[in-house]
Amino acid sequence: MAEALASPTDLAPTRRAWRPLVVQVVAILAAAAALVIWLLTADLSPVERETLNARSLLQLIGQHLWLTVVGTVIVLAIAVPLGVLLTRGPMRRFAGGVLAVANFGQAAPAVGLIVLIAAAPFLPDGFWAAIIALVIYAALPVLGNTMVGIRGVDQRLVEAGRGMGMTAPAVLFRVELPLAVPVMLSGVRTALVLLVGTAALASFINGGGLGLLITTGVNLYELRVLVTGALLTALLALLIDWAGRVVEHVARPKGM
Amino acid sequence: MSDTATARSEGDERTITGKAIRLEGVTKRYPGQQRPAVDGVTLEIPAGQVVMLVGPSGCGKTTTLKMINRLIEPTEGRIVLGEEDVTDIDGDDLRRRIGYVIQAGGLFPHMTVAQNIAIVPKMLGWDDARVKERTTELLDLVSLDPDTYRDRYPKELSGGQQQRVGVARALAADPPVLLMDEPFGAVDPITRQRLQDELIRIQHELRKTIVIVTHDFDEAVKLGDWIVVFREGAHIAQYDTPERILAEPADEFVESFIGSGAGLKQLGLQRVRDVDLAEAVTARPGDSAADALARAEAAGHGHVVVVDERDRPLSWPSRRALQRMTSIPEAADPKTPVVGSGATLNDALDEMLVSSAGAALVTGHRGAFVGVITVEVVMAAISAVRAAASDAMAGAPVGTNASDPAARGSDG
Ligand SMILES: Nc1ncnc2c1ncn2[C@@H]1O[C@H](COP(=O)(O)OP(=O)(O)OP(=O)(O)O)[C@@H](O)[C@H]1O
Ligand SMILES: [Mg+2]
């Protein structure tokens, strides 16, 4: 009975919210299909045929995604707990300083960051150098949104929880974090898109990924290789953004 | 009538489920502030009674309240619940044993009504069946249909309904003590009055010890067995029954706090159930009008109360109206003046004046008709209350700011 009463008002906005998501994924798939058809029908040079075949493209996409996934996992593992910590009682006073550092990380030019890390004698080369740079670059949105999300939780709810005898961790995990989820997820999505885009720079330091097509294209004046690399990176970013939106939609706590 | 006032303040000892609370020389100093926010309060809150904390903004009401469940830790002093000194026990444990209600209910928006209510029972390790049964019982208690509301989210409830669920949640594990901080501050006046009546009814059933912070003196008069009037720093200006505070304010501060119209405020002191109700001739829809008319004439009554199958009043036709009917109509007349037996005489008078009937129908348990209240009864009650208030009060609980707890008297 309760559902019957609630559903007419609830369902309509839900359905409306799904529509742009469907449009987005259809557009991405259409663009990807167009790219594939163009590659299959175009009159490719031998160099192009070597780089633009299905096997090597898939391999590059795989590398690119792997950079993104590993970067994301590390960003989450660092930024979420740090963000939570910086909203807890006495740690709160460090929040401003840490945010400033994170801001600096994102404001620094990504290429500079990557090259700098690769050049530093005590840091690794290639894949892990790229990962370090990506993490520094993409930590801010997750860290910032975690803090903003938790701070945005109505203090009276926190007090209600404490007033009922919930322990401090119980209030964090059962009240503050669930209510902060929408804001946090939008930070994660932003970070993901940043990571996909920035991972294209990993090829500068032998980190692999779709950036390889772009560097090859530039170096050898192969326009089609360059365009394919750029387009694939963009489509991948859009696809990840779409996936992020779907997750945000599904993971949003009910009742909000 | 003078025994009504004492009966109300002493309560029915057999059914009390609340525990007494004692603050002994409790002080709170916030860091960086010279004056303490609460300055050595010694306060006895008798078991099973409603104590209202009132006073100007910033005087320390909320701080005092939150020190009872130690959401705010006192700087000095002891807090005693029943016979147990709870000053140093685990705060979370203590709070699970004390119900806490805040403005607008403070429900968690991502949990359903049932999940909100289940929080404390689950923490106490109740099994699912017991939790479910308790949820149903509590929703019934706060007059929300369990099947309709159990699975709703807070945003799907009105403000008044949210507040009811907030009360249900606080009562979930049947705590002896309920603390409320301006519980009805965020709802409109009509809803507020209903919620107050509801709380009075619930308290009548449960007899918890309830401490309520309010800035509304009328609310304090209506709900309180006792009222504490605080000055700055939680200095107790007066701790007494509403009757006595209205009749004999301790000083100018209390007097100015009561504001004007103390006489009329006394109407808020007494509930409809405390006064003698007149009887009435009743009839059901479909009965013969002539028969009802004959019974009204025999009883010497001018009106007949039409009630439905569950005895709830539908309409209140006069003898003249009955003469024009053949059978009693089924339709409910929305203009019928009706008040609950938990309503104050003030509310009853409002209802009579609006309907211009000079009387109102009184309903009791589940809205069933119990009798008629007239303007004359209300007026007589006012005079009686004034007389009763000037009688000396024995057994008043202690409330001082002397930090010596030995000064306390009987347990009320
Ligand atoms: N966390 C805090 N830190 C410092 N000072 C506080 C804190 N909470 C309250 N105070 C101060 O303590 C005094 C009492 O505050 P309290 O909240 O108990 O007042 P109140 O009587 O509930 O007021 P109101 O009617 O406005 O709610 C005020 O002067 C207030 O500024
Ligand atoms: Mg307050």
XYZ file of C-alpha atoms and ligand atoms in Angstrom:
700
model
C 0.000 0.000 0.000
C 2.781 2.355 0.913
C 4.526 1.608 -2.365
C 1.354 2.144 -4.291
C 1.064 5.570 -2.757
C 4.677 6.465 -3.182
C 5.347 5.114 -6.643
C 3.427 7.518 -8.890
C 5.328 10.485 -7.494
C 8.634 8.634 -7.324
C 8.757 6.873 -10.628
C 8.251 9.868 -12.885
C 11.400 11.792 -11.895
C 13.392 8.539 -11.937
C 12.397 7.835 -15.510
C 13.153 11.392 -16.508
C 16.614 11.140 -14.945
C 17.425 8.030 -16.992
C 16.751 9.650 -20.363
C 19.969 11.728 -20.684
C 21.937 8.639 -19.653
C 20.443 6.624 -22.503
C 21.103 9.465 -24.956
C 24.713 9.687 -23.797
C 25.475 5.996 -24.241
C 23.756 5.847 -27.638
C 25.801 8.824 -28.840
C 29.049 7.265 -27.616
C 28.320 3.935 -29.293
C 27.345 5.666 -32.525
C 30.574 7.668 -32.560
C 32.600 4.530 -31.829
C 30.860 2.661 -34.645
C 31.552 5.537 -37.054
C 35.227 5.456 -36.096
C 35.440 1.698 -36.669
C 33.733 1.920 -40.056
C 36.033 4.751 -41.077
C 39.095 2.740 -40.080
C 37.847 -0.368 -41.923
C 37.078 1.459 -45.142
C 39.942 3.964 -45.249
C 42.926 3.397 -47.498
C 45.631 2.986 -44.846
C 49.382 3.286 -45.299
C 51.604 0.380 -44.089
C 52.601 2.292 -40.953
C 48.977 3.010 -40.198
C 48.004 -0.569 -40.779
C 50.573 -1.609 -38.204
C 49.202 0.686 -35.486
C 45.535 0.905 -36.356
C 44.611 -2.780 -36.399
C 42.141 -4.244 -33.953
C 44.700 -6.158 -31.927
C 47.031 -3.281 -31.150
C 44.181 -0.841 -30.613
C 42.546 -3.138 -28.083
C 45.874 -3.590 -26.378
C 46.328 0.173 -26.088
C 42.799 0.641 -24.814
C 43.468 -2.099 -22.275
C 46.648 -0.379 -21.103
C 44.829 2.919 -20.902
C 41.998 1.450 -18.840
C 44.473 -0.316 -16.588
C 46.242 2.983 -15.877
C 42.880 4.546 -15.101
C 41.661 1.717 -12.885
C 44.859 1.422 -10.859
C 45.007 5.221 -10.536
C 41.383 5.331 -9.381
C 41.795 2.569 -6.830
C 44.809 4.302 -5.312
C 43.074 7.683 -5.345
C 40.076 6.198 -3.551
C 42.230 4.358 -1.057
C 44.056 7.551 -0.140
C 41.591 10.391 -0.650
C 38.442 8.933 0.938
C 39.977 7.986 4.311
C 41.984 11.214 4.325
C 38.852 13.208 3.558
C 36.967 11.450 6.373
C 39.850 11.979 8.782
C 39.973 15.681 8.022
C 36.335 16.083 9.098
C 36.917 14.419 12.494
C 37.174 16.609 15.598
C 40.743 17.698 16.224
C 41.946 16.886 12.670
C 39.617 19.488 11.249
C 42.164 22.241 11.628
C 44.456 20.590 9.048
C 41.700 20.516 6.437
C 42.583 23.883 4.932
C 46.267 23.023 4.518
C 45.653 19.628 2.952
C 43.090 21.044 0.545
C 45.603 23.710 -0.495
C 48.182 21.033 -1.288
C 45.616 19.009 -3.218
C 44.620 22.139 -5.113
C 48.228 22.690 -6.040
C 48.459 19.106 -7.324
C 45.592 19.680 -9.664
C 46.646 23.154 -10.734
C 50.122 21.951 -11.754
C 50.380 21.122 -15.479
C 49.882 17.377 -15.821
C 52.676 16.957 -18.371
C 55.119 18.745 -16.100
C 54.078 16.542 -13.211
C 54.577 13.357 -15.204
C 57.948 14.354 -16.606
C 59.088 15.605 -13.218
C 58.278 12.316 -11.537
C 59.914 10.276 -14.279
C 62.998 12.476 -14.065
C 63.307 12.281 -10.283
C 66.151 9.854 -9.562
C 64.565 8.140 -6.563
C 61.179 7.481 -8.225
C 60.255 4.666 -10.606
C 59.959 4.970 -14.367
C 57.184 4.066 -16.799
C 53.901 2.699 -15.513
C 54.338 3.488 -11.832
C 55.709 6.958 -12.475
C 52.608 7.617 -14.541
C 50.408 6.240 -11.755
C 52.009 8.501 -9.142
C 51.465 11.533 -11.323
C 47.871 10.536 -12.081
C 47.083 10.024 -8.415
C 48.482 13.414 -7.431
C 46.572 14.975 -10.249
C 43.196 13.354 -9.574
C 43.129 13.207 -5.763
C 41.612 16.645 -5.266
C 38.036 16.065 -6.456
C 37.669 12.904 -4.383
C 39.267 14.443 -1.308
C 37.363 17.696 -1.652
C 34.000 16.099 -2.312
C 34.416 13.623 0.526
C 34.967 16.530 2.913
C 32.232 18.684 1.407
C 29.823 15.741 1.397
C 30.395 14.900 5.035
C 30.368 18.501 6.163
C 27.125 18.955 4.278
C 25.348 16.391 6.443
C 22.871 18.148 8.721
C 24.562 18.426 12.117
C 21.240 17.783 13.820
C 21.195 14.312 12.283
C 24.645 13.633 13.671
C 23.419 14.829 17.035
C 20.283 12.708 16.760
C 22.485 9.686 16.131
C 24.751 10.441 19.076
C 21.699 11.198 21.192
C 20.357 7.716 20.530
C 23.584 6.176 21.755
C 25.197 5.428 18.390
C 28.981 5.276 18.736
C 31.086 7.753 16.753
C 32.027 5.128 14.104
C 28.384 4.042 13.847
C 27.345 7.630 13.180
C 30.074 7.917 10.528
C 29.239 4.696 8.689
C 25.472 4.646 9.092
C 24.612 8.334 8.885
C 27.368 10.603 7.609
C 28.872 8.479 4.828
C 25.567 7.238 3.361
C 24.270 10.794 3.266
C 27.527 12.029 1.701
C 27.494 9.339 -1.013
C 25.945 11.453 -3.790
C 28.495 14.240 -3.382
C 31.377 11.789 -2.999
C 30.403 9.845 -6.109
C 30.294 12.956 -8.209
C 33.865 13.650 -7.049
C 34.863 10.122 -8.037
C 33.349 10.589 -11.478
C 35.251 13.837 -11.962
C 38.453 12.069 -10.914
C 37.800 9.209 -13.332
C 37.359 11.544 -16.274
C 40.505 13.436 -15.298
C 42.369 10.153 -15.060
C 41.275 8.898 -18.491
C 42.293 12.183 -20.063
C 45.588 12.494 -18.229
C 46.520 8.847 -18.790
C 47.023 9.850 -22.425
C 50.178 11.632 -21.247
C 51.653 8.441 -19.766
C 53.137 7.522 -23.140
C 55.649 10.374 -22.698
C 57.398 8.298 -20.067
C 56.741 4.836 -21.492
C 53.628 4.366 -19.450
C 51.661 3.073 -22.442
C 48.026 3.773 -23.245
C 46.242 5.555 -26.061
C 48.649 8.458 -25.760
C 51.027 6.282 -27.783
C 48.864 6.787 -30.876
C 48.923 10.533 -30.347
C 52.695 10.732 -29.879
C 53.262 8.426 -32.845
C 50.892 10.472 -34.955
C 52.657 13.688 -34.042
C 56.141 12.306 -34.497
C 55.474 10.630 -37.850
C 53.004 13.196 -39.199
C 50.400 10.440 -39.433
C 47.210 12.444 -39.128
C 44.897 9.438 -39.058
C 46.813 7.797 -36.225
C 46.737 11.060 -34.287
C 42.989 11.531 -34.833
C 42.212 7.924 -33.925
C 44.181 8.229 -30.657
C 42.502 11.495 -29.724
C 39.021 10.246 -30.600
C 39.433 6.989 -28.718
C 40.646 8.851 -25.620
C 37.688 11.208 -25.780
C 35.184 8.374 -26.289
C 36.710 6.428 -23.420
C 36.404 9.481 -21.160
C 32.776 9.933 -22.147
C 32.063 6.250 -21.586
C 33.646 6.348 -18.127
C 31.688 9.490 -17.329
C 28.539 7.657 -18.393
C 29.369 4.655 -16.227
C 30.005 7.019 -13.324
C 26.614 8.652 -13.794
C 24.912 5.274 -13.861
C 26.616 4.301 -10.613
C 25.685 7.631 -9.023
C 22.129 7.057 -10.034
C 21.942 3.531 -8.694
C 23.926 4.150 -5.513
C 22.046 7.264 -4.434
C 20.456 6.380 -1.084
C 16.732 5.850 -1.367
C 14.593 8.458 0.293
C 16.788 11.358 -0.788
C -11.441 20.975 42.766
C -8.299 21.821 44.684
C -7.251 18.147 44.740
C -7.030 18.087 40.932
C -3.882 20.166 40.944
C -2.066 17.936 43.393
C -3.262 14.753 41.720
C -1.793 15.975 38.470
C 1.565 16.761 39.945
C 1.927 13.642 42.008
C 0.708 11.239 39.396
C -0.394 7.685 39.813
C 2.433 5.903 41.594
C 1.428 2.416 40.449
C 1.844 3.029 36.729
C 4.949 5.201 36.680
C 7.557 3.783 34.304
C 9.908 6.758 34.518
C 12.926 7.201 36.745
C 13.812 10.285 38.742
C 16.706 12.408 37.529
C 18.919 14.388 39.857
C 21.425 17.017 38.842
C 23.771 17.758 41.716
C 25.735 20.971 41.475
C 26.148 20.581 37.719
C 28.273 23.216 35.993
C 29.254 23.598 32.353
C 32.067 25.900 31.339
C 32.666 26.116 27.599
C 36.312 26.643 26.734
C 37.190 30.281 26.201
C 34.173 31.605 28.078
C 34.476 33.377 31.396
C 30.975 32.781 32.732
C 29.730 29.212 32.951
C 26.822 28.446 30.599
C 25.284 26.388 33.406
C 26.257 27.442 36.891
C 26.021 24.829 39.633
C 22.482 23.627 39.012
C 20.918 21.287 41.532
C 17.649 20.013 40.174
C 15.350 17.145 41.056
C 13.145 15.807 38.338
C 10.543 13.523 39.910
C 9.876 10.135 38.340
C 6.975 9.972 35.918
C 6.544 13.719 35.617
C 6.932 16.278 32.884
C 9.367 19.078 33.673
C 9.606 22.042 31.322
C 12.775 24.125 31.042
C 12.024 27.688 29.978
C 13.998 30.915 29.927
C 15.413 33.531 27.583
C 17.558 32.530 24.611
C 21.085 31.528 25.561
C 20.270 30.992 29.245
C 21.516 27.396 29.159
C 18.379 25.277 28.673
C 19.796 23.126 25.889
C 23.111 22.765 27.695
C 21.325 21.621 30.855
C 19.211 19.131 28.900
C 22.155 17.675 26.990
C 24.108 17.179 30.188
C 21.411 14.771 31.363
C 22.289 12.306 28.571
C 25.862 13.600 28.508
C 25.801 14.717 24.903
C 27.529 17.590 26.664
C 29.875 16.505 29.425
C 29.456 18.506 32.623
C 32.535 20.341 33.884
C 31.520 19.707 37.495
C 28.762 17.979 39.396
C 26.981 14.641 39.309
C 24.081 13.256 37.360
C 21.947 10.597 39.009
C 19.366 8.521 37.138
C 17.065 6.673 39.506
C 19.501 5.488 42.137
C 22.448 5.163 39.751
C 25.199 7.757 39.433
C 25.671 7.959 35.668
C 28.247 10.760 35.630
C 31.117 8.445 34.709
C 29.498 5.504 32.908
C 29.905 4.996 29.143
C 28.036 7.833 27.418
C 26.780 5.737 24.485
C 25.388 3.150 26.897
C 23.653 5.863 28.874
C 22.130 7.437 25.774
C 20.660 4.106 24.645
C 18.660 4.181 27.877
C 17.378 7.724 27.416
C 15.011 8.782 24.646
C 16.054 11.921 22.803
C 13.835 13.994 20.528
C 14.979 17.059 18.621
C 13.217 19.717 16.600
C 11.572 18.390 13.425
C 12.180 14.824 14.578
C 15.725 14.523 13.230
C 14.823 11.417 11.219
C 17.489 9.897 8.996
C 16.348 10.606 5.434
C 17.954 7.484 3.958
C 16.106 5.128 6.287
C 12.437 4.205 6.266
C 10.187 4.947 9.206
C 10.611 1.362 10.433
C 14.390 1.491 10.074
C 14.534 4.779 11.953
C 12.517 3.346 14.807
C 14.583 0.145 14.860
C 17.932 1.860 15.467
C 18.125 1.635 19.247
C 16.435 -1.799 19.567
C 18.916 -3.185 16.999
C 21.836 -1.697 18.936
C 20.470 -3.413 22.019
C 20.464 -6.708 20.121
C 16.717 -7.329 19.817
C 15.726 -9.989 17.280
C 13.863 -8.999 14.104
C 10.474 -10.290 15.179
C 10.561 -8.320 18.405
C 11.712 -5.171 16.589
C 8.917 -5.509 14.048
C 6.284 -6.016 16.712
C 7.581 -3.022 18.655
C 7.546 -0.817 15.543
C 3.903 -1.647 14.916
C 3.040 -0.969 18.543
C 4.837 2.400 18.533
C 3.304 3.605 15.268
C -0.077 2.779 16.759
C 0.869 4.674 19.888
C 1.673 7.854 17.941
C -1.514 7.458 15.836
C 0.125 6.516 12.541
C -1.297 3.522 10.682
C 1.582 0.991 10.715
C 0.797 -0.578 7.338
C 0.650 2.777 5.614
C 3.683 4.411 7.150
C 6.157 1.675 8.061
C 7.958 1.622 4.711
C 7.815 5.312 3.905
C 10.830 7.547 3.817
C 10.800 10.696 5.967
C 10.423 12.973 2.945
C 7.110 11.242 2.256
C 5.727 12.415 5.626
C 4.365 15.761 6.763
C 6.263 17.727 9.397
C 3.844 16.634 12.114
C 4.106 12.985 11.073
C 7.902 13.203 11.095
C 7.747 14.569 14.613
C 5.498 11.682 15.665
C 7.946 9.179 14.241
C 10.692 11.050 16.098
C 8.811 10.453 19.334
C 8.188 6.803 18.421
C 11.899 6.353 17.723
C 12.830 7.865 21.060
C 10.427 5.518 22.837
C 11.551 2.446 20.879
C 13.488 0.684 23.620
C 11.038 1.833 26.293
C 13.467 4.189 28.060
C 12.429 5.525 31.469
C 13.427 9.054 30.503
C 12.613 11.188 27.474
C 14.501 14.383 26.686
C 13.048 16.799 24.141
C 14.648 19.988 22.836
C 12.009 22.326 21.419
C 10.241 19.323 19.906
C 7.348 21.247 18.408
C 9.242 24.358 17.388
C 9.204 23.643 13.661
C 5.518 22.915 13.029
C 2.541 25.194 12.453
C 0.363 26.192 15.439
C -2.481 23.789 14.677
C -0.169 20.801 14.212
C 1.714 21.874 17.325
C -1.471 21.816 19.371
C -2.315 18.331 18.072
C 1.158 17.038 18.820
C 0.991 18.497 22.311
C -2.353 16.793 22.918
C -0.883 13.585 21.570
C 2.084 13.832 23.908
C -0.235 14.433 26.848
C -2.220 11.335 25.910
C 0.922 9.227 25.487
C 2.325 10.439 28.781
C -0.997 9.628 30.410
C -0.502 6.024 29.267
C 3.217 5.639 29.830
C 4.154 7.908 32.745
C 7.743 8.464 31.666
C 9.986 11.092 33.148
C 10.051 13.772 30.467
C 12.209 16.887 30.311
C 11.250 19.371 27.605
C 13.031 22.559 26.588
C 10.745 25.185 25.136
C 10.704 28.913 24.580
C 6.916 28.923 24.484
C 5.556 29.625 27.957
C 2.041 28.572 26.982
C 3.440 25.223 25.915
C 5.213 24.925 29.255
C 1.962 25.602 31.095
C 0.080 23.137 28.956
C 2.525 20.219 29.090
C 4.387 20.657 32.340
C 3.739 19.132 35.730
C 6.568 21.404 36.798
C 8.237 24.381 35.161
C 11.802 25.557 35.696
C 12.282 29.213 34.789
C 15.957 29.868 34.098
C 17.886 33.098 34.033
C 21.254 33.608 32.321
C 23.715 30.864 33.325
C 20.859 28.458 34.093
C 20.227 30.209 37.398
C 16.875 28.949 38.585
C 14.485 31.855 39.007
C 11.570 29.614 39.967
C 10.829 25.886 39.986
C 7.199 25.239 40.636
C 3.908 24.012 39.255
C 2.419 26.001 36.379
C -0.451 26.988 38.683
C 1.864 28.529 41.231
C 4.145 30.217 38.732
C 1.139 31.885 37.139
C -0.468 32.815 40.453
C 2.671 33.730 42.368
C 5.665 34.489 40.186
C 8.767 34.504 42.398
C 10.049 37.851 41.194
C 9.839 40.461 38.462
C 11.955 38.397 36.103
C 9.509 35.501 36.179
C 6.599 37.889 35.962
C 7.967 39.577 32.859
C 8.735 36.161 31.399
C 5.151 34.994 31.833
C 4.061 38.073 29.990
C 0.587 39.509 29.991
C -2.620 37.563 30.251
C -1.643 35.305 33.132
C -5.334 34.908 33.922
C -6.138 33.547 30.499
C -3.023 31.371 30.567
C -4.508 29.565 33.538
C -6.994 28.088 31.132
C -4.054 26.216 29.716
C -3.535 24.556 33.063
C -6.473 22.260 33.072
C -7.471 19.546 30.740
C -10.985 18.783 29.615
C -10.784 15.388 31.305
C -10.255 17.102 34.672
C -13.638 18.827 34.702
C -17.162 17.496 35.008
C -18.749 16.825 31.660
C -22.450 17.024 30.939
C -24.261 13.993 29.568
C -26.005 13.956 26.228
C -28.625 12.025 24.318
C -27.003 10.083 21.490
C -28.388 8.565 18.330
C -27.004 6.659 15.347
C -27.532 7.327 11.662
C -30.715 5.633 10.481
C -32.450 5.829 13.872
C -35.892 7.331 13.958
C -35.714 11.118 14.406
C -38.975 11.201 16.349
C -37.645 8.667 18.812
C -34.425 10.664 19.347
C -36.483 13.822 19.776
C -38.645 12.164 22.397
C -35.582 11.016 24.337
C -34.053 14.523 24.177
C -37.283 16.045 25.447
C -37.494 13.518 28.251
C -33.912 14.319 29.286
C -34.501 18.044 28.929
C -31.670 18.421 26.380
C -31.715 20.851 23.492
C -29.507 18.780 21.174
C -28.832 15.182 20.187
C -25.329 13.870 19.461
C -25.144 11.652 16.390
C -22.334 9.093 16.652
C -21.055 6.499 14.171
C -20.644 2.769 14.797
C -17.410 3.425 16.724
C -19.076 6.127 18.853
C -17.290 8.973 17.094
C -19.419 12.148 16.894
C -20.779 12.962 13.429
C -23.155 15.869 14.006
C -25.039 17.653 16.756
C -28.545 18.559 15.570
C -30.895 20.688 17.697
C -34.412 19.566 18.618
C -35.771 21.973 16.065
C -33.627 20.417 13.329
C -34.772 16.961 14.412
C -38.403 17.928 14.034
C -37.774 18.399 10.322
C -36.222 14.933 9.898
C -37.668 11.470 9.614
C -34.481 9.537 10.233
C -31.074 10.550 11.590
C -28.730 11.524 8.724
C -25.446 9.783 8.137
C -23.497 12.841 6.973
C -20.753 14.235 9.219
C -21.104 17.934 9.978
C -17.633 19.502 9.781
C -18.775 22.427 11.946
C -19.433 20.216 14.965
C -17.266 21.518 17.830
C -15.138 18.596 19.051
C -12.214 18.522 21.499
C -10.144 15.637 22.813
C -10.261 14.915 26.531
C -6.537 15.724 26.689
C -7.109 19.230 25.319
C -6.779 22.190 27.652
C -9.716 24.314 28.687
C -8.081 27.008 26.594
C -8.390 24.842 23.463
C -11.965 23.909 24.428
C -12.943 27.549 24.842
C -11.432 28.319 21.429
C -13.512 25.586 19.874
C -16.729 26.799 21.526
C -16.156 30.401 20.503
C -15.436 29.458 16.896
C -18.530 27.282 16.627
C -20.653 29.697 18.713
C -22.367 26.698 20.305
C -21.441 27.672 23.857
C -20.400 24.064 24.355
C -18.292 21.401 22.710
C -18.356 17.621 22.335
C -15.556 15.804 24.111
C -13.953 12.684 22.678
C -11.822 10.163 24.518
C -10.024 6.976 23.489
C -9.940 6.537 19.689
C -12.185 9.545 19.176
C -15.208 8.061 20.968
C -17.747 10.546 22.342
C -17.643 10.888 26.151
C -19.606 13.991 27.056
C -20.255 17.697 26.600
C -18.247 20.588 28.018
C -19.955 23.945 28.508
C -18.738 27.519 28.922
C -20.077 27.559 32.510
C -17.894 24.577 33.424
C -14.857 26.327 31.962
C -15.514 29.488 33.942
C -16.021 27.560 37.177
C -12.755 25.735 36.554
C -10.839 29.007 36.216
C -11.988 30.228 39.610
C -11.205 26.860 41.167
C -7.676 26.827 39.761
C -6.988 30.287 41.130
C -8.115 29.205 44.551
C -6.089 25.986 44.414
C -2.917 27.736 43.324
C -2.777 29.850 46.446
C -2.885 26.752 48.678
C 0.551 25.825 49.974
C 2.310 23.165 47.927
C 3.857 20.279 49.809
C 6.474 17.933 48.385
C 7.831 20.304 45.766
C 11.056 18.999 44.229
C 14.275 20.873 44.857
C 15.828 23.226 42.384
C 18.654 25.549 43.363
C 22.017 26.737 42.205
C 23.671 26.050 45.542
C 26.356 23.519 44.734
C 25.566 21.669 47.939
C 23.299 18.734 47.079
C 22.471 18.172 50.756
C 19.903 20.925 50.428
C 17.479 18.687 48.598
C 14.171 17.737 50.113
C 11.758 14.884 49.527
C 11.677 12.951 46.272
C 8.340 14.314 45.123
N 29.329 24.391 21.883
C 29.389 25.583 22.515
N 30.566 26.227 22.642
C 30.626 27.393 23.290
N 29.576 28.017 23.840
C 28.385 27.450 23.742
C 28.221 26.195 23.087
N 26.922 25.842 23.148
C 26.299 26.832 23.827
N 27.168 27.800 24.185
C 26.847 29.005 24.967
O 26.267 28.608 26.184
C 25.162 29.417 26.513
C 23.933 28.560 26.710
O 23.587 27.946 25.479
P 22.328 27.013 25.294
O 22.391 26.447 23.932
O 22.259 26.063 26.424
O 21.150 28.061 25.397
P 19.575 27.855 25.282
O 18.993 28.276 26.573
O 19.263 26.501 24.793
O 19.201 28.939 24.186
P 18.125 28.891 23.019
O 16.797 29.155 23.633
O 18.538 30.021 22.126
O 18.233 27.558 22.357
C 25.029 30.434 25.399
O 25.598 31.636 25.833
C 25.813 29.848 24.266
O 26.405 30.854 23.502
Mg 18.427 25.691 22.949
